[in-house]
Short mmCIF file of C-alpha atoms in Angstrom, two decimals:
data_model
loop_
_atom_site.label_atom_id
_atom_site.label_comp_id
_atom_site.label_asym_id
_atom_site.label_seq_id
_atom_site.Cartn_x
_atom_site.Cartn_y
_atom_site.Cartn_z
CA MET M 1 0.00 -0.02 -0.02
CA PRO M 2 1.43 3.38 -0.81
CA GLU M 3 2.53 5.73 1.86
CA ALA M 4 -0.11 8.40 1.06
CA LEU M 5 -2.67 6.66 -1.03
CA PRO M 6 -4.15 4.08 1.41
CA SER M 7 -5.63 6.75 3.67
CA LEU M 8 -6.81 8.76 0.69
CA ALA M 9 -8.30 5.52 -0.80
CA ARG M 10 -10.09 4.97 2.50
CA LYS M 11 -11.55 8.47 2.32
CA THR M 12 -12.73 7.99 -1.21
CA ALA M 13 -13.93 4.50 -0.40
CA PHE M 14 -17.17 5.93 1.02
CA ALA M 15 -18.09 7.35 -2.44
CA LEU M 16 -17.08 4.03 -3.99
CA THR M 17 -19.38 2.06 -1.65
CA ALA M 18 -22.38 2.99 -3.99
CA SER M 19 -20.59 1.55 -6.96
CA LEU M 20 -20.43 -1.86 -5.21
CA ALA M 21 -24.21 -2.11 -5.64
CA LEU M 22 -23.24 -3.57 -8.98
CA LEU M 23 -21.86 -6.59 -7.24
CA THR M 24 -25.15 -7.57 -5.77
CA THR M 25 -25.98 -9.34 -9.01
CA ALA M 26 -22.31 -10.28 -9.61
CA CYS M 27 -21.64 -13.61 -11.43
CA THR M 28 -21.01 -16.35 -9.09
CA GLY M 29 -18.34 -18.87 -10.10
CA GLN M 30 -16.76 -22.00 -8.65
CA SER M 31 -16.65 -22.06 -4.89
CA GLY M 32 -13.33 -22.45 -3.23
CA SER M 33 -13.99 -26.13 -2.50
CA GLY M 34 -15.15 -26.67 -5.98
CA ALA M 35 -12.12 -25.24 -7.82
CA THR M 36 -11.11 -27.83 -10.53
CA ASP M 37 -8.10 -26.40 -12.41
CA ASP M 38 -4.77 -28.12 -12.04
CA ALA M 39 -2.32 -25.52 -10.54
CA SER M 40 0.63 -27.83 -11.48
CA LYS M 41 0.11 -27.32 -15.20
CA ASP M 42 1.29 -24.39 -17.23
CA THR M 43 -1.18 -21.51 -16.90
CA THR M 44 -1.38 -17.75 -16.92
CA ILE M 45 -3.53 -15.73 -14.34
CA ASN M 46 -4.39 -12.09 -14.14
CA PHE M 47 -3.58 -10.07 -11.12
CA TRP M 48 -5.18 -6.54 -10.73
CA HIS M 49 -4.03 -4.09 -8.11
CA ALA M 50 -4.28 -0.38 -7.36
CA TRP M 51 -0.68 0.75 -6.85
CA SER M 52 0.72 3.27 -9.17
CA ALA M 53 3.77 5.01 -7.86
CA PRO M 54 6.98 3.85 -9.40
CA ASN M 55 8.44 2.50 -6.16
CA GLU M 56 5.16 0.70 -5.43
CA VAL M 57 5.04 -0.79 -8.91
CA LYS M 58 8.50 -1.95 -8.55
CA ALA M 59 7.75 -3.61 -5.18
CA VAL M 60 4.60 -5.36 -6.74
CA ASP M 61 6.70 -6.61 -9.73
CA SER M 62 9.48 -7.94 -7.30
CA LEU M 63 6.76 -9.73 -5.28
CA VAL M 64 5.35 -11.42 -8.39
CA ALA M 65 8.75 -12.35 -9.70
CA GLY M 66 9.40 -14.12 -6.47
CA PHE M 67 6.21 -16.09 -6.89
CA GLU M 68 7.10 -17.09 -10.51
CA ARG M 69 10.50 -18.20 -9.42
CA ALA M 70 8.76 -20.53 -6.85
CA HIS M 71 6.02 -21.55 -9.38
CA PRO M 72 7.70 -21.58 -12.77
CA ASN M 73 4.55 -23.04 -14.35
CA ILE M 74 2.19 -20.17 -13.25
CA HIS M 75 2.69 -16.96 -15.11
CA VAL M 76 1.17 -13.75 -13.78
CA ASN M 77 -0.17 -10.98 -15.97
CA VAL M 78 0.01 -7.93 -13.72
CA VAL M 79 -2.35 -4.92 -14.30
CA GLY M 80 -1.71 -1.97 -11.97
CA ASN M 81 -3.49 1.36 -11.08
CA MET M 82 -6.87 -0.32 -11.01
CA THR M 83 -9.59 1.56 -9.20
CA ASP M 84 -12.36 -0.26 -7.32
CA ASP M 85 -14.81 0.67 -10.01
CA LYS M 86 -12.77 -1.01 -12.67
CA ILE M 87 -12.27 -4.06 -10.56
CA ASN M 88 -15.99 -4.18 -9.82
CA GLN M 89 -17.02 -4.07 -13.38
CA ALA M 90 -14.52 -6.80 -14.27
CA LEU M 91 -15.57 -9.06 -11.38
CA ARG M 92 -19.13 -8.71 -12.72
CA SER M 93 -18.49 -9.31 -16.37
CA GLY M 94 -15.73 -11.91 -16.29
CA GLY M 95 -13.71 -12.92 -19.44
CA ASP M 96 -10.30 -13.93 -20.32
CA ARG M 97 -8.87 -10.49 -19.54
CA ALA M 98 -10.70 -10.18 -16.26
CA PRO M 99 -8.68 -10.58 -12.94
CA ASP M 100 -8.24 -13.98 -11.31
CA VAL M 101 -6.82 -12.21 -8.28
CA ILE M 102 -7.51 -8.70 -7.13
CA SER M 103 -6.18 -6.42 -4.39
CA SER M 104 -8.01 -3.33 -3.05
CA PHE M 105 -7.30 -0.50 -0.58
CA THR M 106 -10.96 -0.50 0.30
CA THR M 107 -11.53 -2.66 3.41
CA ASN M 108 -14.89 -1.07 4.12
CA ASN M 109 -16.19 -2.97 1.10
CA VAL M 110 -15.35 -6.42 2.32
CA GLY M 111 -18.89 -7.04 3.46
CA LYS M 112 -20.25 -6.29 0.07
CA PHE M 113 -17.53 -8.38 -1.72
CA CYS M 114 -18.38 -11.37 0.53
CA SER M 115 -22.18 -11.13 0.56
CA SER M 116 -22.42 -10.48 -3.27
CA GLY M 117 -20.43 -13.55 -4.24
CA ALA M 118 -18.02 -11.52 -6.25
CA LEU M 119 -15.00 -13.19 -4.43
CA VAL M 120 -14.83 -16.69 -3.37
CA ASP M 121 -14.74 -17.88 0.26
CA LEU M 122 -11.16 -18.69 0.94
CA ASN M 123 -11.71 -20.76 4.04
CA PRO M 124 -11.65 -24.11 2.07
CA PHE M 125 -8.34 -23.16 0.50
CA PHE M 126 -6.83 -22.28 3.93
CA GLU M 127 -8.15 -25.66 5.09
CA LYS M 128 -6.64 -27.50 2.04
CA SER M 129 -3.33 -25.91 2.56
CA GLY M 130 -3.28 -26.52 6.34
CA ILE M 131 -3.04 -22.84 7.21
CA ASP M 132 -4.73 -21.55 10.39
CA ALA M 133 -5.62 -17.99 9.47
CA GLN M 134 -6.31 -17.20 13.20
CA LYS M 135 -2.64 -17.94 14.04
CA THR M 136 -1.30 -16.35 10.90
CA PHE M 137 -2.78 -12.88 10.83
CA PRO M 138 -3.10 -10.29 13.55
CA LYS M 139 -6.71 -10.28 15.16
CA PRO M 140 -8.01 -7.03 13.56
CA MET M 141 -6.76 -8.08 10.12
CA ASN M 142 -8.51 -11.35 10.53
CA GLU M 143 -11.78 -9.47 11.45
CA TYR M 144 -11.76 -7.01 8.57
CA THR M 145 -11.15 -9.64 5.85
CA GLN M 146 -14.35 -11.66 6.43
CA PHE M 147 -18.05 -11.20 6.80
CA ASP M 148 -20.57 -13.59 8.34
CA GLY M 149 -18.06 -16.43 8.40
CA ASN M 150 -17.00 -15.91 4.82
CA ARG M 151 -13.30 -15.10 4.38
CA CYS M 152 -13.55 -13.83 0.93
CA THR M 153 -10.32 -11.70 1.38
CA VAL M 154 -6.99 -11.88 3.13
CA PRO M 155 -4.64 -9.17 4.42
CA LEU M 156 -1.96 -7.92 2.05
CA LEU M 157 0.09 -5.46 4.18
CA GLY M 158 -1.66 -3.14 6.71
CA ASP M 159 -1.93 0.29 8.18
CA ALA M 160 -1.61 1.06 11.97
CA TYR M 161 -2.57 4.41 13.49
CA GLY M 162 -0.48 6.17 16.10
CA LEU M 163 0.48 9.52 17.53
CA TYR M 164 3.22 11.66 15.97
CA TYR M 165 4.60 14.42 18.13
CA ASN M 166 6.93 17.32 17.97
CA LYS M 167 9.78 16.59 20.41
CA THR M 168 11.08 20.04 20.29
CA ALA M 169 7.59 21.50 21.22
CA PHE M 170 7.37 18.94 23.97
CA GLU M 171 10.70 19.95 25.46
CA LYS M 172 9.78 23.65 25.33
CA ALA M 173 6.51 22.96 26.95
CA GLY M 174 8.16 20.90 29.70
CA ILE M 175 6.45 17.60 28.73
CA ALA M 176 8.85 14.69 29.19
CA ASN M 177 6.94 11.85 27.59
CA PRO M 178 4.11 11.30 25.03
CA PRO M 179 0.70 11.00 26.69
CA LYS M 180 -0.57 7.50 27.50
CA THR M 181 -4.19 8.31 28.75
CA TRP M 182 -6.69 10.64 27.39
CA SER M 183 -6.53 12.97 30.42
CA GLU M 184 -2.75 13.30 29.89
CA PHE M 185 -3.35 13.70 26.05
CA ALA M 186 -5.92 16.60 26.67
CA ALA M 187 -3.59 18.30 29.19
CA ASP M 188 -0.69 18.11 26.83
CA ALA M 189 -2.80 19.36 23.97
CA LYS M 190 -3.72 22.41 26.05
CA LYS M 191 -0.12 22.97 27.25
CA LEU M 192 1.22 22.81 23.68
CA THR M 193 -1.33 25.31 22.28
CA ILE M 194 0.06 28.87 21.88
CA ALA M 195 -2.34 31.62 21.00
CA ARG M 196 -1.72 34.20 18.36
CA GLY M 197 -4.40 36.95 18.33
CA ASP M 198 -7.81 35.21 17.82
CA SER M 199 -5.87 32.28 16.26
CA TYR M 200 -2.94 29.97 17.04
CA ARG M 201 0.80 30.22 16.56
CA GLN M 202 0.93 26.44 17.51
CA LEU M 203 -2.03 24.25 18.15
CA GLY M 204 -1.45 21.25 20.42
CA PHE M 205 -3.70 18.95 18.48
CA MET M 206 -6.43 19.35 15.87
CA PRO M 207 -9.36 17.46 17.47
CA ASN M 208 -11.94 18.16 14.71
CA TYR M 209 -13.23 15.24 12.68
CA HIS M 210 -12.23 17.03 9.51
CA GLY M 211 -8.64 17.17 10.96
CA TRP M 212 -7.07 14.91 8.32
CA GLU M 213 -6.95 11.49 9.92
CA SER M 214 -9.01 12.29 13.04
CA THR M 215 -12.04 10.48 11.85
CA THR M 216 -14.58 8.97 14.25
CA GLU M 217 -13.46 5.35 13.50
CA HIS M 218 -9.76 6.24 14.13
CA TYR M 219 -10.59 7.89 17.41
CA PHE M 220 -12.90 5.25 18.56
CA GLY M 221 -10.37 2.47 17.87
CA GLN M 222 -8.82 3.49 21.23
CA PHE M 223 -12.13 2.98 23.04
CA SER M 224 -12.64 -0.60 21.70
CA PRO M 225 -16.32 -0.21 20.87
CA THR M 226 -18.71 -2.92 19.63
CA TYR M 227 -20.30 -1.59 16.42
CA PHE M 228 -22.95 -4.28 16.12
CA GLY M 229 -24.81 -6.51 18.54
CA LYS M 230 -25.25 -10.24 18.05
CA ASP M 231 -28.57 -9.52 16.52
CA GLY M 232 -26.78 -7.51 13.77
CA LYS M 233 -28.26 -4.17 14.99
CA SER M 234 -26.27 -1.15 15.55
CA ALA M 235 -24.84 -0.87 19.07
CA LEU M 236 -24.12 2.84 18.72
CA ALA M 237 -26.62 3.84 21.44
CA LYS M 238 -25.96 0.81 23.66
CA ASP M 239 -22.20 0.49 23.98
CA PRO M 240 -21.02 3.25 26.36
CA ALA M 241 -17.76 3.44 24.57
CA PHE M 242 -19.26 5.58 21.88
CA GLU M 243 -20.97 8.07 24.28
CA LYS M 244 -17.65 8.36 26.03
CA GLY M 245 -15.66 8.79 22.83
CA PHE M 246 -17.94 11.55 21.51
CA THR M 247 -18.01 13.25 24.91
CA LEU M 248 -14.19 13.39 25.32
CA GLN M 249 -13.63 14.54 21.73
CA LYS M 250 -16.20 17.31 22.06
CA LYS M 251 -14.66 18.41 25.55
CA LEU M 252 -11.29 18.72 23.85
CA VAL M 253 -12.79 20.73 20.98
CA ASP M 254 -14.22 23.19 23.48
CA GLU M 255 -11.11 23.36 25.68
CA LEU M 256 -8.96 24.19 22.62
CA GLY M 257 -10.92 27.14 21.52
CA GLY M 258 -14.23 25.82 20.17
CA PHE M 259 -15.30 24.32 16.93
CA GLN M 260 -15.55 27.56 14.87
CA LYS M 261 -12.12 28.91 15.94
CA LEU M 262 -10.51 25.57 15.25
CA GLU M 263 -12.20 25.30 11.83
CA LYS M 264 -11.06 28.85 10.92
CA PHE M 265 -7.45 27.91 11.78
CA ARG M 266 -7.79 24.60 9.86
CA ALA M 267 -8.78 26.48 6.77
CA THR M 268 -5.42 28.25 6.74
CA LEU M 269 -3.30 24.99 6.99
CA GLY M 270 -1.73 22.84 4.31
CA ASP M 271 -3.33 19.76 2.86
CA GLU M 272 -2.77 16.24 4.07
CA TRP M 273 -0.56 15.03 1.27
CA GLY M 274 1.69 18.04 0.65
CA PRO M 275 4.88 19.22 2.27
CA LYS M 276 2.94 21.99 4.08
CA HIS M 277 0.99 19.52 6.25
CA PRO M 278 0.56 21.41 9.52
CA PHE M 279 2.55 18.76 11.37
CA HIS M 280 5.49 19.04 9.09
CA THR M 281 5.49 22.88 9.48
CA GLY M 282 5.19 22.75 13.34
CA GLN M 283 1.69 24.53 13.33
CA VAL M 284 0.25 21.46 14.97
CA ALA M 285 2.28 19.72 17.65
CA MET M 286 0.59 16.32 17.79
CA GLN M 287 -0.99 14.35 14.94
CA LEU M 288 -3.16 11.19 14.76
CA ASP M 289 -1.87 9.33 11.55
CA GLY M 290 -0.79 6.10 9.94
CA GLU M 291 2.71 4.68 9.63
CA TRP M 292 3.21 6.26 6.20
CA ARG M 293 3.30 9.81 7.70
CA LEU M 294 6.73 9.22 9.09
CA GLY M 295 8.42 9.06 5.73
CA MET M 296 6.33 11.91 4.38
CA ALA M 297 7.21 14.07 7.32
CA GLU M 298 10.94 13.39 7.15
CA GLU M 299 10.93 14.20 3.49
CA ALA M 300 9.57 17.63 4.37
CA LYS M 301 12.58 18.25 6.37
CA PRO M 302 10.99 19.60 9.51
CA LYS M 303 12.75 21.92 11.99
CA PHE M 304 12.18 19.57 14.80
CA GLU M 305 12.68 16.03 15.87
CA ILE M 306 9.65 13.70 15.28
CA GLY M 307 8.56 11.34 17.89
CA VAL M 308 6.20 8.36 17.43
CA ALA M 309 4.05 6.55 20.07
CA PRO M 310 0.75 4.76 20.30
CA LEU M 311 -2.35 6.90 20.57
CA PRO M 312 -3.43 7.47 24.15
CA VAL M 313 -6.26 5.33 25.58
CA PRO M 314 -9.21 6.29 27.98
CA ASP M 315 -8.10 6.60 31.47
CA ASP M 316 -10.02 3.48 32.49
CA GLN M 317 -8.27 1.37 29.85
CA ALA M 318 -4.67 2.51 30.73
CA ALA M 319 -3.60 -1.14 30.86
CA GLN M 320 -4.23 -1.37 27.16
CA TYR M 321 -1.95 1.42 26.24
CA GLY M 322 -0.06 0.29 23.14
CA LYS M 323 -3.19 -0.64 20.98
CA GLY M 324 -4.45 1.22 17.93
CA TYR M 325 -6.74 1.20 14.92
CA ILE M 326 -5.72 -1.21 12.20
CA THR M 327 -6.74 -1.39 8.50
CA GLY M 328 -4.98 -2.29 5.18
CA THR M 329 -4.97 -3.75 1.70
CA ILE M 330 -6.99 -6.83 0.84
CA ALA M 331 -6.63 -9.57 -1.74
CA GLY M 332 -9.08 -11.94 -3.08
CA ILE M 333 -9.93 -14.46 -5.88
CA ALA M 334 -12.63 -13.76 -8.47
CA ALA M 335 -15.67 -15.96 -8.21
CA ASN M 336 -15.85 -16.10 -11.97
CA SER M 337 -12.18 -17.22 -12.43
CA HIS M 338 -11.71 -20.69 -13.89
CA LYS M 339 -8.19 -20.72 -12.39
CA GLN M 340 -8.91 -20.52 -8.74
CA ASN M 341 -6.39 -23.10 -7.61
CA ALA M 342 -3.63 -21.39 -9.43
CA ALA M 343 -4.96 -18.04 -8.22
CA TRP M 344 -4.89 -19.43 -4.72
CA GLU M 345 -1.05 -20.23 -5.13
CA LEU M 346 -0.45 -16.51 -5.76
CA VAL M 347 -2.70 -15.30 -2.94
CA LYS M 348 -1.08 -17.89 -0.48
CA TYR M 349 2.39 -16.78 -1.48
CA MET M 350 1.71 -12.97 -1.31
CA THR M 351 -0.12 -13.08 1.96
CA THR M 352 1.40 -16.00 4.02
CA ASP M 353 4.94 -16.55 2.92
CA THR M 354 6.90 -14.71 5.54
CA ASP M 355 9.86 -13.68 3.38
CA ALA M 356 7.47 -12.51 0.50
CA VAL M 357 5.40 -10.46 3.06
CA VAL M 358 8.55 -8.96 4.56
CA GLY M 359 10.12 -8.12 1.22
CA PHE M 360 6.82 -6.43 -0.01
CA ALA M 361 6.50 -4.46 3.35
CA ASN M 362 10.05 -3.31 2.98
CA GLY M 363 9.33 -2.17 -0.68
CA ILE M 364 5.99 -0.46 0.05
CA HIS M 365 6.94 0.85 3.58
CA ASN M 366 3.71 -0.46 5.14
CA VAL M 367 3.12 -2.75 8.13
CA PRO M 368 3.55 -6.47 7.45
CA SER M 369 0.22 -8.42 7.64
CA THR M 370 1.27 -11.75 9.28
CA LEU M 371 2.38 -12.24 12.90
CA ALA M 372 5.57 -14.11 11.72
CA ALA M 373 6.56 -11.21 9.40
CA LEU M 374 6.07 -8.65 12.10
CA LYS M 375 8.78 -10.37 14.08
CA SER M 376 11.22 -11.05 11.08
CA PRO M 377 14.68 -9.88 11.38
CA LYS M 378 14.68 -9.17 7.75
CA LEU M 379 12.42 -6.13 8.19
CA LYS M 380 14.08 -2.89 7.39
CA TYR M 381 12.70 0.29 9.05
CA ASP M 382 13.47 3.44 10.98
CA PRO M 383 13.51 2.51 14.70
CA ARG M 384 10.47 4.70 15.22
CA PHE M 385 8.50 2.49 12.80
CA LYS M 386 8.57 -0.28 15.33
CA THR M 387 5.78 1.51 17.15
CA PHE M 388 3.44 0.52 14.35
CA LEU M 389 4.65 -3.02 14.15
CA ASP M 390 3.88 -3.34 17.86
CA ILE M 391 0.39 -1.81 17.48
CA ALA M 392 -0.33 -4.32 14.60
CA ALA M 393 0.69 -7.22 16.79
CA ASN M 394 -1.13 -6.01 19.86
CA PRO M 395 -4.04 -8.23 20.53
CA ASP M 396 -6.02 -5.21 21.88
CA SER M 397 -5.81 -3.39 18.66
CA THR M 398 -9.14 -2.84 16.94
CA THR M 399 -10.69 -2.32 13.51
CA THR M 400 -14.16 -1.61 12.15
CA PRO M 401 -16.30 -4.68 11.19
CA ALA M 402 -17.49 -5.42 7.61
CA SER M 403 -21.11 -4.66 6.67
CA ILE M 404 -23.19 -5.68 3.95
CA ASN M 405 -23.46 -2.15 2.64
CA GLY M 406 -19.78 -1.42 3.02
CA GLY M 407 -18.73 1.69 4.84
CA VAL M 408 -22.14 3.44 4.79
CA TYR M 409 -22.54 2.92 8.60
CA LEU M 410 -19.18 4.68 9.18
CA VAL M 411 -20.29 7.59 7.02
CA THR M 412 -23.48 7.90 8.99
CA ILE M 413 -21.52 7.83 12.32
CA GLN M 414 -18.96 10.42 11.01
CA GLN M 415 -21.73 12.79 9.91
CA PHE M 416 -23.27 12.62 13.35
CA GLY M 417 -19.77 13.43 14.61
CA TYR M 418 -19.78 16.63 12.56
CA ASP M 419 -23.17 17.62 13.86
CA TYR M 420 -22.25 17.03 17.43
CA GLU M 421 -18.84 18.58 17.56
CA SER M 422 -20.14 21.77 15.76
CA GLY M 423 -23.14 22.10 18.09
CA LYS M 424 -25.75 21.43 15.48
CA ALA M 425 -26.67 18.40 17.51
CA THR M 426 -26.83 18.90 21.23
CA ASP M 427 -28.56 15.79 22.70
CA LEU M 428 -25.90 13.11 22.50
CA LYS M 429 -28.03 10.16 23.77
CA ALA M 430 -30.87 11.03 21.36
CA GLY M 431 -28.45 11.54 18.56
CA LEU M 432 -26.89 8.20 18.99
CA LYS M 433 -30.23 6.52 19.09
CA LYS M 434 -31.38 8.37 15.89
CA THR M 435 -27.95 7.48 14.18
CA ALA M 436 -28.28 3.87 15.14
CA ALA M 437 -31.72 3.65 13.78
CA GLN M 438 -30.55 5.07 10.46
CA ILE M 439 -27.71 2.51 10.24
CA ASP M 440 -30.17 -0.32 10.87
CA THR M 441 -32.55 1.06 8.25
CA ASP M 442 -29.64 1.25 5.67
CA ILE M 443 -28.41 -2.21 6.29
CA ALA M 444 -32.02 -3.64 6.09
CA GLN M 445 -32.49 -1.96 2.70
CA ALA M 446 -29.18 -3.43 1.56
CA LYS M 447 -30.15 -6.98 2.06
#
């Protein structure tokens, strides 16, 4: 996954969710247990992926070359820079040029991929190969690659979210260590904030949900919420983690100057992907972000030392400090492929072969997606990057569950977050109930 694109892809993924409606009537092909092609014979398969930057394409080509050396009879036709729209259309139509194997940055659409039958259930392939997925992949990655018991995708590198902080600003403010709990985080954010007239010379942290990566799901990952009950209904109004998360975020917004003042300041700051990102420039002292930010920040040549730590946790979960929100790239096999056994050999190699996963992670600069790869001595990384490796391996780390209508429920929650932080919505409990009802209605209509 590219250093900038994964997060961008997740942001645009909400818009792409609608396009996945096409997959509701997707062609259904051979099931995993019914694949009949002989993977030992000479064959060619198509692999479609979304990477496009030169270093990323080089890493993908190297990964595939390693596979072809290990499986000289299976040739891989690689097609890059494929959007989810193009992948979806090809999965629906099939044909000789359609992908046998796909990879996507859009984890929010796993539920749609699985429930539509566009991708095969990989559980039979794992069983046939004697691979225990539960022991192979980190817990959150296991969760976001399946839906209703159907493991139609597997992790192919991941993203972990943590806290970046300006060590120079910390030293000037007399702060010795990064915050571990929310109360410490709030206190540090206020201490690091330096006013300039009716604005800021330095803001400790941008808490608003439009603040680049400070989305509701990234925040709530530290609160370990349960998004859906056993009955499949939204737990937004039932799990106290959501009320606590919204309350603490809104309190921080108010304490740092209020929504309007913060938004006015945010409008003057650089964009997320350019060198003028406010963390790079020192205008914001702490930043919630993924592992790719480290390389981007260093390339901007900041005038301060960058520190990296896990995000703080609620005070009553202090023992779980070190966890974080996890997401990543997914891979799967097209249901209409007539070469599913050969396709599985590629998927198995890319996602479970330790050296292959490590080599790809080194090339793409993302987090490895197997427990073994996370511990490999062959990993090459800045010492600060280990924070993200530890977050990915942490059993308390979280993700957002797959849904039949993709990421629609996350968009709904985020929209309520906008309304609540801005003061448009004032009754939190009533707002959570209304939002939960909307989520349930949307899911019912998608079935």
